[in-house]
Coordinates of C-alpha atoms in Angstrom, one line a residue:
X1412 CA 50.2 22.3 -129.2
X1413 CA 50.7 26.0 -128.3
X1414 CA 47.0 26.4 -128.2
X1415 CA 46.6 23.5 -125.8
X1416 CA 49.3 24.9 -123.5
X1417 CA 47.5 28.3 -123.5
X1418 CA 44.2 26.6 -122.7
X1419 CA 45.8 24.5 -119.9
X1420 CA 47.4 27.6 -118.5
X1421 CA 44.1 29.5 -118.5
X1422 CA 42.3 26.6 -116.7
X1423 CA 45.0 25.7 -114.3
X1424 CA 43.8 27.9 -111.5
X1425 CA 41.0 26.6 -109.3
X1426 CA 37.9 28.9 -109.2
X1427 CA 38.0 29.0 -105.3
X1428 CA 41.5 29.0 -104.0
X1429 CA 40.7 28.3 -100.4
X1430 CA 37.7 26.1 -100.7
X1431 CA 37.2 24.0 -97.7
X1432 CA 39.2 26.2 -95.3
X1433 CA 37.4 26.7 -92.0
X1434 CA 37.3 30.2 -90.5
X1435 CA 36.8 31.5 -87.0
X1436 CA 33.4 33.0 -86.0
X1437 CA 34.0 36.7 -85.8
X1438 CA 31.5 39.2 -84.5
X1439 CA 31.9 43.0 -84.6
X1440 CA 29.9 45.8 -83.2
X1441 CA 28.0 48.3 -85.3
X1442 CA 31.1 50.5 -85.1
X1443 CA 33.4 47.8 -86.3
X1444 CA 34.9 46.9 -82.9
X1445 CA 35.6 43.3 -82.2
X1446 CA 33.1 41.9 -79.7
X1447 CA 34.3 38.3 -79.7
X1448 CA 35.4 35.3 -81.8
X1449 CA 35.2 31.5 -81.7
X1450 CA 38.0 29.3 -82.9
X1451 CA 37.6 27.6 -86.3
X1452 CA 36.5 24.0 -86.6
X1453 CA 40.1 22.9 -87.3
X1454 CA 41.4 24.5 -84.0
X1455 CA 43.0 27.5 -85.7
X1456 CA 42.5 31.1 -85.0
X1457 CA 41.8 32.1 -88.6
X1458 CA 39.6 35.1 -89.1
X1459 CA 37.5 35.3 -92.3
X1460 CA 39.4 37.0 -95.1
X1461 CA 39.6 40.8 -95.1
X1462 CA 39.6 42.8 -98.4
X1463 CA 42.1 45.4 -97.2
X1464 CA 45.7 45.2 -95.8
X1465 CA 46.9 48.0 -93.5
X1466 CA 49.6 50.1 -95.2
X1467 CA 52.3 49.4 -92.6
X1468 CA 52.0 45.7 -92.8
X1469 CA 51.8 45.8 -96.6
X1470 CA 55.0 47.8 -96.7
X1471 CA 56.7 45.5 -94.2
X1472 CA 55.7 42.2 -95.8
X1473 CA 56.7 43.4 -99.3
X1474 CA 60.1 44.6 -98.1
X1475 CA 60.7 41.3 -96.2
X1476 CA 59.3 38.7 -98.6
X1477 CA 58.9 40.2 -102.1
X1478 CA 60.5 43.6 -102.9
X1479 CA 59.4 43.4 -106.6
X1480 CA 55.8 42.4 -105.8
X1481 CA 54.3 45.5 -107.3
X1482 CA 55.9 44.8 -110.7
X1483 CA 56.4 41.1 -111.4
X1484 CA 53.9 38.9 -113.2
X1485 CA 53.7 36.4 -110.3
X1486 CA 57.2 35.0 -110.7
X1487 CA 60.3 37.1 -109.9
X1488 CA 63.3 35.8 -112.1
X1489 CA 65.8 38.0 -110.1
X1490 CA 64.7 36.4 -106.8
X1491 CA 64.8 32.9 -108.3
X1492 CA 68.4 33.4 -109.6
X1493 CA 69.4 34.9 -106.2
X1494 CA 67.9 32.0 -104.3
X1495 CA 69.6 29.5 -106.6
X1496 CA 73.0 31.2 -106.0
X1497 CA 72.5 31.4 -102.2
X1498 CA 71.4 27.7 -102.0
X1499 CA 74.4 26.6 -104.1
X1500 CA 76.8 28.5 -101.9
X1501 CA 75.4 27.1 -98.7
X1502 CA 75.0 23.6 -99.8
X1503 CA 71.3 23.5 -98.6
X1504 CA 68.1 25.5 -99.1
X1505 CA 68.3 28.9 -97.4
X1506 CA 66.1 30.8 -99.8
X1507 CA 63.1 29.7 -101.9
X1508 CA 62.8 32.7 -104.2
X1509 CA 59.0 32.5 -104.0
X1510 CA 57.0 35.6 -104.6
X1511 CA 54.0 36.5 -102.4
X1512 CA 51.8 35.4 -105.3
X1513 CA 53.5 32.0 -105.3
X1514 CA 53.1 31.7 -101.6
X1515 CA 49.3 32.3 -101.9
X1516 CA 49.2 29.3 -104.3
X1517 CA 51.2 27.2 -101.9
X1518 CA 49.0 28.2 -98.9
X1519 CA 45.9 27.3 -100.9
X1520 CA 47.3 23.9 -102.1
X1521 CA 49.0 22.6 -98.9
X1522 CA 51.2 20.3 -100.9
X1523 CA 54.6 18.8 -100.2
X1524 CA 57.4 21.3 -100.9
X1525 CA 59.6 20.1 -103.7
X1526 CA 60.9 21.3 -107.1
X1527 CA 57.9 20.0 -109.0
X1528 CA 55.4 21.7 -106.7
X1529 CA 57.5 24.9 -107.0
X1530 CA 57.1 24.8 -110.8
X1531 CA 53.3 24.3 -110.4
X1532 CA 53.2 27.2 -108.0
X1533 CA 55.1 29.4 -110.5
X1534 CA 52.7 28.6 -113.3
X1535 CA 49.6 29.1 -111.3
X1536 CA 51.0 32.3 -109.8
X1537 CA 51.2 33.9 -113.2
X1538 CA 47.6 32.9 -113.8
X1539 CA 46.6 34.3 -110.4
X1540 CA 48.1 37.6 -111.4
X1541 CA 45.9 37.7 -114.5
X1542 CA 42.7 37.1 -112.4
X1543 CA 43.2 39.3 -109.4
X1544 CA 44.7 42.7 -108.6
X1545 CA 47.9 43.0 -106.6
X1546 CA 45.8 44.4 -103.7
X1547 CA 43.6 41.3 -103.7
X1548 CA 46.5 38.9 -103.9
X1549 CA 48.1 40.7 -100.9
X1550 CA 44.9 40.4 -98.9
X1551 CA 44.7 36.6 -99.7
X1552 CA 48.2 36.2 -98.4
X1553 CA 47.6 38.3 -95.3
X1554 CA 44.4 36.3 -94.5
X1555 CA 46.0 32.8 -94.8
X1556 CA 49.7 33.1 -93.8
X1557 CA 50.8 31.3 -90.6
X1558 CA 51.8 33.4 -87.7
X1559 CA 52.9 30.8 -85.2
X1560 CA 51.1 28.2 -83.1
X1561 CA 47.5 28.0 -84.1
X1562 CA 47.3 31.6 -85.3
X1563 CA 46.6 32.1 -89.0
X1564 CA 46.1 35.4 -90.8
X1565 CA 47.1 38.9 -90.0
X1566 CA 43.9 40.0 -88.2
X1567 CA 44.0 37.0 -85.8
X1568 CA 47.7 37.6 -85.2
X1569 CA 47.2 41.3 -84.4
X1570 CA 44.6 40.4 -81.8
X1571 CA 46.4 37.4 -80.3
X1572 CA 49.8 39.1 -80.0
X1573 CA 49.0 42.8 -79.6
X1574 CA 45.3 42.9 -78.5
X1575 CA 44.3 45.3 -81.2
X1576 CA 43.1 45.3 -84.9
X1577 CA 45.7 45.1 -87.6
X1578 CA 44.8 48.6 -88.8
X1579 CA 46.1 50.0 -85.4
X1580 CA 49.5 48.2 -85.4
X1581 CA 52.6 50.3 -84.9
X1582 CA 55.6 50.0 -87.3
X1583 CA 57.4 47.7 -84.9
X1584 CA 54.3 45.5 -84.5
X1585 CA 53.7 45.3 -88.2
X1586 CA 57.4 44.4 -88.8
X1587 CA 57.2 41.7 -86.1
X1588 CA 54.3 40.1 -87.8
X1589 CA 55.8 40.5 -91.2
X1590 CA 58.8 38.3 -90.3
X1591 CA 56.7 35.5 -88.7
X1592 CA 55.3 33.7 -91.7
X1593 CA 58.8 33.1 -93.0
X1594 CA 59.4 30.6 -90.2
X1595 CA 56.3 30.5 -87.9
X1596 CA 57.2 27.4 -85.9
X1597 CA 60.7 28.6 -85.0
X1598 CA 60.1 32.3 -84.4
X1599 CA 56.9 32.2 -82.3
X1600 CA 56.9 35.4 -80.1
X1601 CA 57.2 33.2 -77.0
X1602 CA 60.5 31.6 -78.3
X1603 CA 63.8 32.6 -79.8
X1604 CA 63.2 36.2 -78.9
X1605 CA 66.7 37.4 -79.8
X1606 CA 66.5 36.0 -83.3
X1607 CA 63.0 37.5 -83.7
X1608 CA 64.2 40.9 -82.5
X1609 CA 67.1 40.9 -84.9
X1610 CA 64.9 40.0 -87.8
X1611 CA 62.4 42.7 -86.9
X1612 CA 65.1 45.4 -86.5
X1613 CA 66.7 44.5 -89.8
X1614 CA 63.3 44.8 -91.5
X1615 CA 62.8 48.2 -89.8
X1616 CA 66.2 49.3 -91.1
X1617 CA 65.2 48.3 -94.6
X1618 CA 61.9 50.2 -94.3
X1619 CA 63.8 53.3 -93.2
X1620 CA 66.2 53.0 -96.2
X1621 CA 63.3 52.5 -98.6
X1622 CA 61.6 55.6 -97.3
X1623 CA 58.6 53.9 -95.7
X1624 CA 59.2 55.4 -92.3
X1625 CA 61.0 58.4 -90.9
X1626 CA 64.1 58.4 -88.8
X1627 CA 62.0 59.4 -85.7
X1628 CA 59.6 56.5 -86.4
X1629 CA 62.5 54.2 -86.9
X1630 CA 64.1 55.2 -83.6
X1631 CA 60.8 54.8 -81.7
X1632 CA 60.1 51.4 -83.3
X1633 CA 63.5 50.0 -82.1
X1634 CA 62.5 50.8 -78.5
X1635 CA 59.3 48.8 -78.6
X1636 CA 59.4 45.4 -76.9
X1637 CA 58.4 42.2 -78.5
X1638 CA 55.0 40.7 -77.7
X1639 CA 54.8 38.1 -74.9
X1640 CA 52.4 35.1 -74.7
X1641 CA 49.3 35.2 -76.9
X1642 CA 46.5 37.4 -75.5
X1643 CA 42.9 36.4 -74.9
X1644 CA 40.5 37.8 -77.5
X1645 CA 37.8 40.3 -76.5
X1646 CA 34.7 38.6 -75.0
X1647 CA 31.9 41.1 -75.1
X1648 CA 28.3 39.9 -75.7
X1649 CA 29.6 36.3 -75.4
X1650 CA 26.2 34.7 -75.6
X1651 CA 25.3 36.8 -78.6
X1652 CA 28.5 35.8 -80.3
X1653 CA 27.7 32.2 -79.6
X1654 CA 24.4 32.5 -81.4
X1655 CA 25.9 34.1 -84.6
X1656 CA 26.5 32.1 -87.8
X1657 CA 29.7 30.0 -87.5
X1658 CA 32.8 30.6 -89.7
X1659 CA 31.9 34.0 -90.9
X1660 CA 32.3 37.7 -90.0
X1661 CA 29.1 39.2 -88.6
X1662 CA 28.7 42.9 -88.2
X1663 CA 26.1 43.2 -85.5
X1664 CA 23.8 46.1 -84.6
X1665 CA 25.2 46.1 -81.0
X1666 CA 26.6 49.6 -80.1
X1667 CA 30.0 49.0 -78.5
X1668 CA 30.0 51.7 -75.8
X1669 CA 26.4 50.8 -74.7
X1670 CA 27.2 47.1 -74.7
X1671 CA 30.1 47.6 -72.4
X1672 CA 28.1 49.8 -70.1
X1673 CA 25.1 47.4 -70.0
X1674 CA 27.3 44.4 -69.2
X1675 CA 28.9 46.4 -66.3
X1676 CA 25.4 47.2 -64.9
X1677 CA 24.2 43.6 -65.2
X1678 CA 27.4 42.1 -63.7
X1679 CA 27.4 44.6 -60.8
X1680 CA 23.7 44.0 -60.0
X1681 CA 24.1 40.2 -60.4
X1682 CA 27.1 40.2 -58.0
X1683 CA 24.8 41.9 -55.4
X1684 CA 21.9 39.4 -56.0
X1685 CA 24.0 36.3 -55.9
X1686 CA 24.3 36.7 -52.1
X1687 CA 20.5 36.2 -52.0
X1688 CA 20.6 33.1 -54.1
X1689 CA 19.8 34.7 -57.4
X1690 CA 22.6 33.7 -59.8
X1691 CA 21.5 34.6 -63.3
X1692 CA 20.4 37.8 -65.2
X1693 CA 19.9 38.9 -68.7
X1694 CA 19.2 42.2 -70.4
X1695 CA 18.4 43.5 -73.9
X1696 CA 18.2 47.0 -75.3
X1697 CA 16.4 47.6 -78.6
X1698 CA 16.2 50.6 -80.9
X1699 CA 12.5 51.1 -81.4
X1700 CA 12.9 53.0 -84.7
X1701 CA 14.9 50.2 -86.4
X1702 CA 14.0 47.2 -84.3
X1703 CA 17.7 46.5 -83.9
X1704 CA 19.2 45.0 -80.8
X1705 CA 21.8 47.5 -79.6
X1706 CA 22.9 45.8 -76.4
X1707 CA 22.6 42.1 -75.5
X1708 CA 23.6 40.4 -72.3
X1709 CA 22.5 36.7 -72.4
X1710 CA 23.7 36.1 -68.8
X1711 CA 25.6 37.9 -66.2
X1712 CA 29.4 37.3 -65.6
X1713 CA 29.7 34.3 -68.0
X1714 CA 33.2 33.6 -66.6
X1715 CA 32.0 33.3 -63.0
X1716 CA 32.1 29.7 -61.8
X1717 CA 28.5 28.5 -61.4
X1718 CA 26.0 26.2 -62.9
X1719 CA 24.0 27.9 -65.7
X1720 CA 26.5 30.5 -66.6
X1721 CA 26.6 29.2 -70.2
X1722 CA 22.9 29.4 -70.6
X1723 CA 21.7 32.3 -72.8
X1724 CA 18.7 33.3 -70.8
X1725 CA 17.7 35.9 -73.3
X1726 CA 16.8 33.1 -75.7
X1727 CA 15.6 30.6 -73.1
X1728 CA 11.9 30.0 -72.6
X1729 CA 10.8 31.2 -69.1
X1730 CA 7.5 31.5 -67.4
X1731 CA 6.1 35.0 -68.3
X1732 CA 4.4 36.0 -65.0
X1733 CA 2.4 39.2 -65.6
X1734 CA 4.6 40.5 -68.4
X1735 CA 2.0 39.9 -71.1
X1736 CA -0.8 42.0 -69.5
X1737 CA -0.2 45.2 -71.6
X1738 CA -0.8 43.3 -74.8
X1739 CA -4.2 42.2 -73.5
X1740 CA -5.2 45.7 -72.4
X1741 CA -4.2 47.2 -75.7
X1742 CA -6.0 44.6 -77.7
X1743 CA -9.2 44.9 -75.6
X1744 CA -9.1 48.6 -76.1
X1745 CA -8.6 48.3 -79.8
X1746 CA -11.5 46.1 -80.5
X1747 CA -13.9 47.8 -78.1
X1748 CA -14.0 45.1 -75.4
X1749 CA -13.3 47.8 -72.8
X1750 CA -12.7 51.6 -72.7
X1751 CA -9.6 53.0 -71.0
X1752 CA -11.1 53.2 -67.5
X1753 CA -13.8 50.5 -67.6
X1754 CA -14.3 49.0 -64.2
X1755 CA -13.2 45.4 -64.0
X1756 CA -14.2 43.0 -61.3
X1757 CA -11.6 42.3 -58.6
X1758 CA -13.3 39.7 -56.4
X1759 CA -12.8 36.1 -55.4
X1760 CA -13.7 33.7 -58.2
X1761 CA -13.3 30.1 -59.1
X1762 CA -13.3 29.4 -62.9
X1763 CA -13.4 25.7 -63.4
X1764 CA -10.9 25.1 -60.6
X1765 CA -8.7 28.1 -61.5
X1766 CA -8.9 30.6 -58.6
X1767 CA -6.6 33.6 -59.4
X1768 CA -5.3 35.9 -56.6
X1769 CA -3.6 39.2 -56.7
X1770 CA 0.0 39.3 -55.6
X1771 CA -0.9 41.0 -52.3
X1772 CA -3.7 38.5 -51.8
X1773 CA -6.2 41.4 -51.4
X1774 CA -9.3 42.1 -53.4
X1775 CA -10.5 45.6 -54.4
X1776 CA -14.0 44.9 -55.7
X1777 CA -13.9 47.0 -58.9
X1778 CA -10.8 48.6 -60.4
X1779 CA -10.5 50.8 -63.5
X1780 CA -8.8 48.9 -66.3
X1781 CA -5.8 51.3 -66.6
X1782 CA -5.3 51.2 -62.9
X1783 CA -5.5 47.4 -62.8
X1784 CA -2.8 47.3 -65.5
X1785 CA -0.5 49.9 -63.7
X1786 CA -0.9 47.9 -60.4
X1787 CA -0.6 44.6 -62.2
X1788 CA -3.7 43.1 -60.5
X1789 CA -4.2 39.5 -61.5
X1790 CA -7.9 39.0 -60.9
X1791 CA -9.1 41.9 -63.2
X1792 CA -6.7 40.6 -65.9
X1793 CA -8.3 37.1 -65.7
X1794 CA -11.8 38.6 -66.0
X1795 CA -10.6 40.7 -69.0
X1796 CA -9.0 37.7 -70.7
X1797 CA -12.2 35.7 -70.2
X1798 CA -14.2 38.5 -71.9
X1799 CA -11.7 39.0 -74.7
X1800 CA -11.2 35.3 -75.4
X1801 CA -8.2 33.0 -74.8
X1802 CA -8.0 31.8 -78.5
X1803 CA -7.9 35.4 -79.7
X1804 CA -5.2 36.4 -77.2
X1805 CA -3.2 33.3 -78.0
X1806 CA -3.3 34.1 -81.7
X1807 CA -2.3 37.8 -81.0
X1808 CA 0.7 36.7 -79.0
X1809 CA 1.9 34.4 -81.7
X1810 CA 1.4 37.1 -84.3
X1811 CA 3.5 39.4 -82.0
X1812 CA 6.4 37.0 -82.4
X1813 CA 6.2 34.7 -79.4
X1814 CA 7.4 31.3 -80.7
X1815 CA 7.1 29.5 -77.4
X1816 CA 3.3 29.1 -77.6
X1817 CA 3.4 25.7 -79.2
X1818 CA 0.3 24.3 -77.5
X1819 CA -3.4 24.9 -78.3
X1820 CA -5.1 27.8 -76.5
X1821 CA -7.1 25.5 -74.3
X1822 CA -3.8 24.0 -73.0
X1823 CA -3.1 27.4 -71.4
X1824 CA -6.6 28.6 -70.6
X1825 CA -7.0 31.7 -68.5
X1826 CA -3.6 31.2 -66.8
X1827 CA -2.1 32.4 -70.1
X1828 CA -2.2 36.0 -68.7
X1829 CA -0.5 35.0 -65.3
X1830 CA 2.5 33.0 -66.4
X1831 CA 0.8 29.9 -67.6
X1832 CA 2.9 30.1 -70.8
X1833 CA 6.6 30.6 -71.5
X1834 CA 8.3 33.4 -73.3
X1835 CA 11.8 34.4 -74.4
X1836 CA 13.2 37.7 -73.2
X1837 CA 14.4 38.5 -76.7
X1838 CA 11.0 38.0 -78.2
X1839 CA 9.0 39.7 -75.5
X1840 CA 11.3 42.7 -75.6
X1841 CA 10.8 42.8 -79.4
X1842 CA 7.1 42.7 -79.0
X1843 CA 7.2 45.6 -76.6
X1844 CA 9.4 47.5 -79.0
X1845 CA 6.9 46.9 -81.7
X1846 CA 4.2 48.3 -79.4
X1847 CA 6.3 51.4 -78.7
X1848 CA 6.6 52.2 -82.4
X1849 CA 3.0 51.5 -83.2
X1850 CA 0.8 54.6 -83.5
X1851 CA -2.8 54.3 -82.3
X1852 CA -5.0 55.4 -79.4
X1853 CA -5.1 52.0 -77.8
X1854 CA -1.4 51.8 -77.6
X1855 CA -1.1 55.3 -76.3
X1856 CA -3.5 54.6 -73.5
X1857 CA -1.5 51.5 -72.7
X1858 CA 1.7 53.4 -72.5
X1859 CA 0.1 56.1 -70.3
X1860 CA -1.1 53.5 -67.9
X1861 CA 2.4 51.9 -67.8
X1862 CA 4.0 55.3 -67.1
X1863 CA 2.2 55.3 -63.8
X1864 CA 3.7 52.0 -62.5
X1865 CA 5.5 52.6 -59.2
X1866 CA 9.3 52.6 -59.5
X1867 CA 11.7 50.5 -57.4
X1868 CA 12.9 53.5 -55.3
X1869 CA 9.2 54.3 -54.3
X1870 CA 9.8 58.0 -54.8
X1871 CA 7.3 60.1 -56.8
X1872 CA 9.5 60.4 -59.9
X1873 CA 7.2 63.0 -61.4
X1874 CA 8.5 65.5 -58.9
X1875 CA 12.1 65.1 -60.1
X1876 CA 12.7 66.9 -63.4
X1877 CA 15.9 64.9 -64.2
X1878 CA 14.2 61.5 -63.8
X1879 CA 13.5 59.9 -67.2
X1880 CA 10.1 59.0 -68.3
X1881 CA 9.4 55.4 -69.1
X1882 CA 6.4 53.1 -69.6
X1883 CA 7.3 49.9 -67.9
X1884 CA 5.9 46.6 -66.7
X1885 CA 7.1 43.9 -64.3
X1886 CA 6.3 40.2 -64.1
X1887 CA 6.9 37.5 -61.4
X1888 CA 6.3 33.9 -62.1
X1889 CA 4.7 31.4 -59.8
X1890 CA 7.1 30.2 -57.1
X1891 CA 9.4 33.3 -57.5
X1892 CA 11.3 31.6 -60.3
X1893 CA 11.4 34.4 -62.9
X1894 CA 11.5 38.2 -62.4
X1895 CA 10.8 40.4 -65.5
X1896 CA 10.9 44.1 -66.2
X1897 CA 10.4 45.7 -69.6
X1898 CA 10.5 49.4 -70.1
X1899 CA 9.8 51.7 -73.1
X1900 CA 10.7 55.2 -74.2
X1901 CA 9.9 56.6 -77.7
X1902 CA 13.5 55.7 -78.7
X1903 CA 14.4 52.5 -76.8
X1904 CA 12.9 49.3 -75.2
X1905 CA 14.8 47.6 -72.4
X1906 CA 14.1 44.0 -71.3
X1907 CA 15.5 42.5 -68.1
X1908 CA 15.2 39.0 -66.6
X1909 CA 16.5 37.8 -63.2
X1910 CA 16.4 34.4 -61.6
X1911 CA 18.2 31.1 -61.7
X1912 CA 18.8 29.2 -64.9
X1913 CA 18.0 25.9 -63.2
X1914 CA 14.5 27.2 -62.3
X1915 CA 14.6 27.1 -58.5
X1916 CA 12.8 29.9 -56.9
X1917 CA 13.9 32.4 -54.3
X1918 CA 11.6 34.2 -51.9
X1919 CA 11.6 37.9 -52.7
X1920 CA 12.5 37.3 -56.3
X1921 CA 10.1 39.8 -57.9
X1922 CA 10.2 41.9 -61.1
X1923 CA 9.8 45.1 -59.2
X1924 CA 12.6 44.7 -56.8
X1925 CA 15.0 42.5 -58.7
X1926 CA 14.7 43.2 -62.4
X1927 CA 13.3 46.7 -62.1
X1928 CA 16.3 48.4 -60.6
X1929 CA 18.5 47.0 -63.4
X1930 CA 16.1 48.4 -66.0
X1931 CA 16.4 51.9 -64.6
X1932 CA 20.1 51.6 -64.3
X1933 CA 20.2 50.8 -68.0
X1934 CA 17.7 53.5 -68.8
X1935 CA 20.1 56.1 -67.3
X1936 CA 22.8 54.9 -69.7
X1937 CA 20.7 55.9 -72.7
X1938 CA 20.7 59.4 -74.3
X1939 CA 18.5 61.7 -72.3
X1940 CA 15.4 63.0 -74.0
X1941 CA 12.2 64.7 -72.8
X1942 CA 10.4 63.3 -75.8
X1943 CA 7.3 61.2 -75.0
X1944 CA 4.8 59.3 -76.9
X1945 CA 2.4 61.7 -78.7
X1946 CA -1.3 61.6 -78.0
X1947 CA -3.3 61.1 -81.2
X1948 CA -4.3 64.5 -82.7
X1949 CA -7.9 65.3 -81.6
X1950 CA -8.3 67.8 -84.5
X1951 CA -9.0 65.0 -86.9
X1952 CA -11.4 63.1 -84.6
X1953 CA -15.2 63.3 -85.1
X1954 CA -17.7 63.4 -82.3
X1955 CA -19.7 60.3 -81.7
X1956 CA -23.0 60.3 -83.5
X1957 CA -26.0 60.7 -81.2
X1958 CA -28.2 58.4 -83.2
X1959 CA -27.3 54.8 -82.4
X1960 CA -28.4 53.8 -85.9
X1961 CA -25.5 55.7 -87.3
X1962 CA -22.8 53.7 -85.5
X1963 CA -22.2 51.3 -88.4
X1964 CA -21.5 54.2 -90.7
X1965 CA -18.5 55.6 -88.8
X1966 CA -15.0 55.2 -90.3
X1967 CA -12.8 57.1 -87.8
X1968 CA -10.1 55.2 -85.9
X1969 CA -10.8 57.4 -82.8
X1970 CA -13.8 59.2 -81.7
X1971 CA -14.8 61.5 -78.8
X1972 CA -17.8 60.3 -76.8
X1973 CA -19.4 60.6 -73.4
X1974 CA -18.4 58.1 -70.8
X1975 CA -19.5 57.5 -67.2
X1976 CA -17.3 59.3 -64.7
X1977 CA -17.7 56.4 -62.2
X1978 CA -17.5 53.2 -64.3
X1979 CA -15.5 54.4 -67.3
X1980 CA -18.0 52.8 -69.6
X1981 CA -20.2 54.4 -72.2
X1982 CA -22.5 56.7 -70.4
X1983 CA -26.1 55.8 -69.9
X1984 CA -28.8 58.4 -69.4
X1985 CA -28.4 58.5 -65.6
X1986 CA -24.6 58.6 -65.6
X1987 CA -22.5 61.6 -64.7
X1988 CA -20.7 62.2 -68.0
X1989 CA -17.3 63.3 -69.2
X1990 CA -15.9 63.4 -72.7
X1991 CA -13.2 60.9 -73.7
X1992 CA -11.3 60.1 -76.8
X1993 CA -11.7 56.4 -77.4
X1994 CA -10.9 53.9 -80.2
X1995 CA -13.9 53.9 -82.6
X1996 CA -14.7 50.3 -81.8
X1997 CA -15.4 51.3 -78.2
X1998 CA -18.8 52.7 -79.3
X1999 CA -19.9 49.0 -79.5
X2000 CA -18.8 48.4 -75.9
X2001 CA -21.2 47.8 -73.1
X2002 CA -22.9 50.9 -71.7
X2003 CA -22.7 51.6 -67.9
X2004 CA -25.2 49.3 -66.1
X2005 CA -24.4 50.6 -62.6
X2006 CA -26.4 53.9 -62.5
X2007 CA -30.1 53.5 -61.7
X2008 CA -32.2 56.5 -60.8
X2009 CA -29.1 58.6 -60.2
X2010 CA -27.3 56.1 -57.8
X2011 CA -24.1 54.2 -58.5
X2012 CA -24.8 50.6 -57.6
X2013 CA -22.3 47.8 -58.1
X2014 CA -23.1 44.0 -57.9
X2015 CA -23.0 42.8 -54.3
X2016 CA -19.6 41.0 -54.6
X2017 CA -17.9 43.9 -56.2
X2018 CA -19.6 46.3 -53.7
X2019 CA -18.4 44.2 -50.8
X2020 CA -14.7 44.6 -51.7
X2021 CA -14.9 48.1 -53.3

């Protein structure tokens, strides 16, 4: 019989005390600051359990609820006797005699309060003491105790009533919260303020007498006012928070000071653009070395009354415009399709009904590949994509992380390079960040070309020492519906989108003049550094073999060879030559066909516009 009782006692405690309890979604910054929270599924503000309890609240709750908590085995006989005497004298229940451990059991079971349930709580409390430390039991209580209204748990209460984490509560604030679970429905901070004040001050006096706080702290605590109506919770990175796993605490990679500053920039710029009919804006900052997102604004001013404010643009598929061109340039360099300054055609062309035009509707005959990229010319990009191959580029983009390319390559065709596909700001920024941390000559040439892109202020930034270097690219979709700007430094990548969530276009909505200024505002928030992407070391690069039969034997990633000064292609015998470091695959590229008997002669169409 005794053995059966022991076994029953050992097995009486559920393995998971609070199984089935729903918790709020809580998201913190990398520094531990609260970015935002979402209410639990049952309508309660109940933060996920925390392993630690601040010392001030621990001292206050123990003095108020269970002065022998540190020593009893889950049940306090002295408290039970005292409660029985008090109840007998008053003729009704005025004291329950429950320990904090017993209250943890009661909170987890949610049963009717009567004598039989009290006995069960007492038995299970002794078992709970055997399983967990006093510290853990106290944390269970603090995480699940009611604090009035729909506020449950210490951390939620600290934010709702005082607007700060529990670890930063004053003695007066900790004492206020310590007396609330005793009667949360009748002592809500918005009601019965005199009764609440008296309870708080009596507890502060007890803490003074026990030696938990000094006379000076006691006097200061008495002067503190009670909290008023519940406060709104922080709402930083609201779209990011919305995308986090529900019902758990997420420690993000967002950097709190930077997040606040980026939100301020985006909201200010968006408030300026809304007068022009441009309502929405998103921005992302990534740490290139780790790949972590350190600032995330899914849309500007989410609280502003407008259609589309709730849309997380950073995750929404949008037409890419020209923003994918750097990936084509780098890939074509890497596999030897072109050299860095290979001339590309920039002439009128109709490719099966597709007739690309440059943004300025001009043609330039022939343009060096790096210049065409820096100027974001559309026609040379289409010629290059035709040469490189749509299926190959389609596969490269998918490998880079673009999940929006759900159709076959032929569905997009050559328009893939001009906004014929959709992309997400988050994924495109990540792809640029991956490029920024990738070593290799083709990427270095790409970054050098993007460094030459004209900036929104139209000043020659190279003449101003304090202006920060950045390789950056813009994009504008057909119909002026999407404006993109992505910029890279060795440390960070910034992505910006501007437009309207509902997709309607606005004349003048371009990447350079709408998203670009935001990008450079954000760039100026980042730590200043003169560091730049390092050119590959030439000391480990071999000269190109002179014998064409030796080409297949090379193994170098980069090689120095002679290129034509005029066409940027491999030099032919009649070309004026200059040495250039190129990816080794470039030795298989086409040699210059334009020099004949010492003259530089372009095809007629290219010559006409050149």
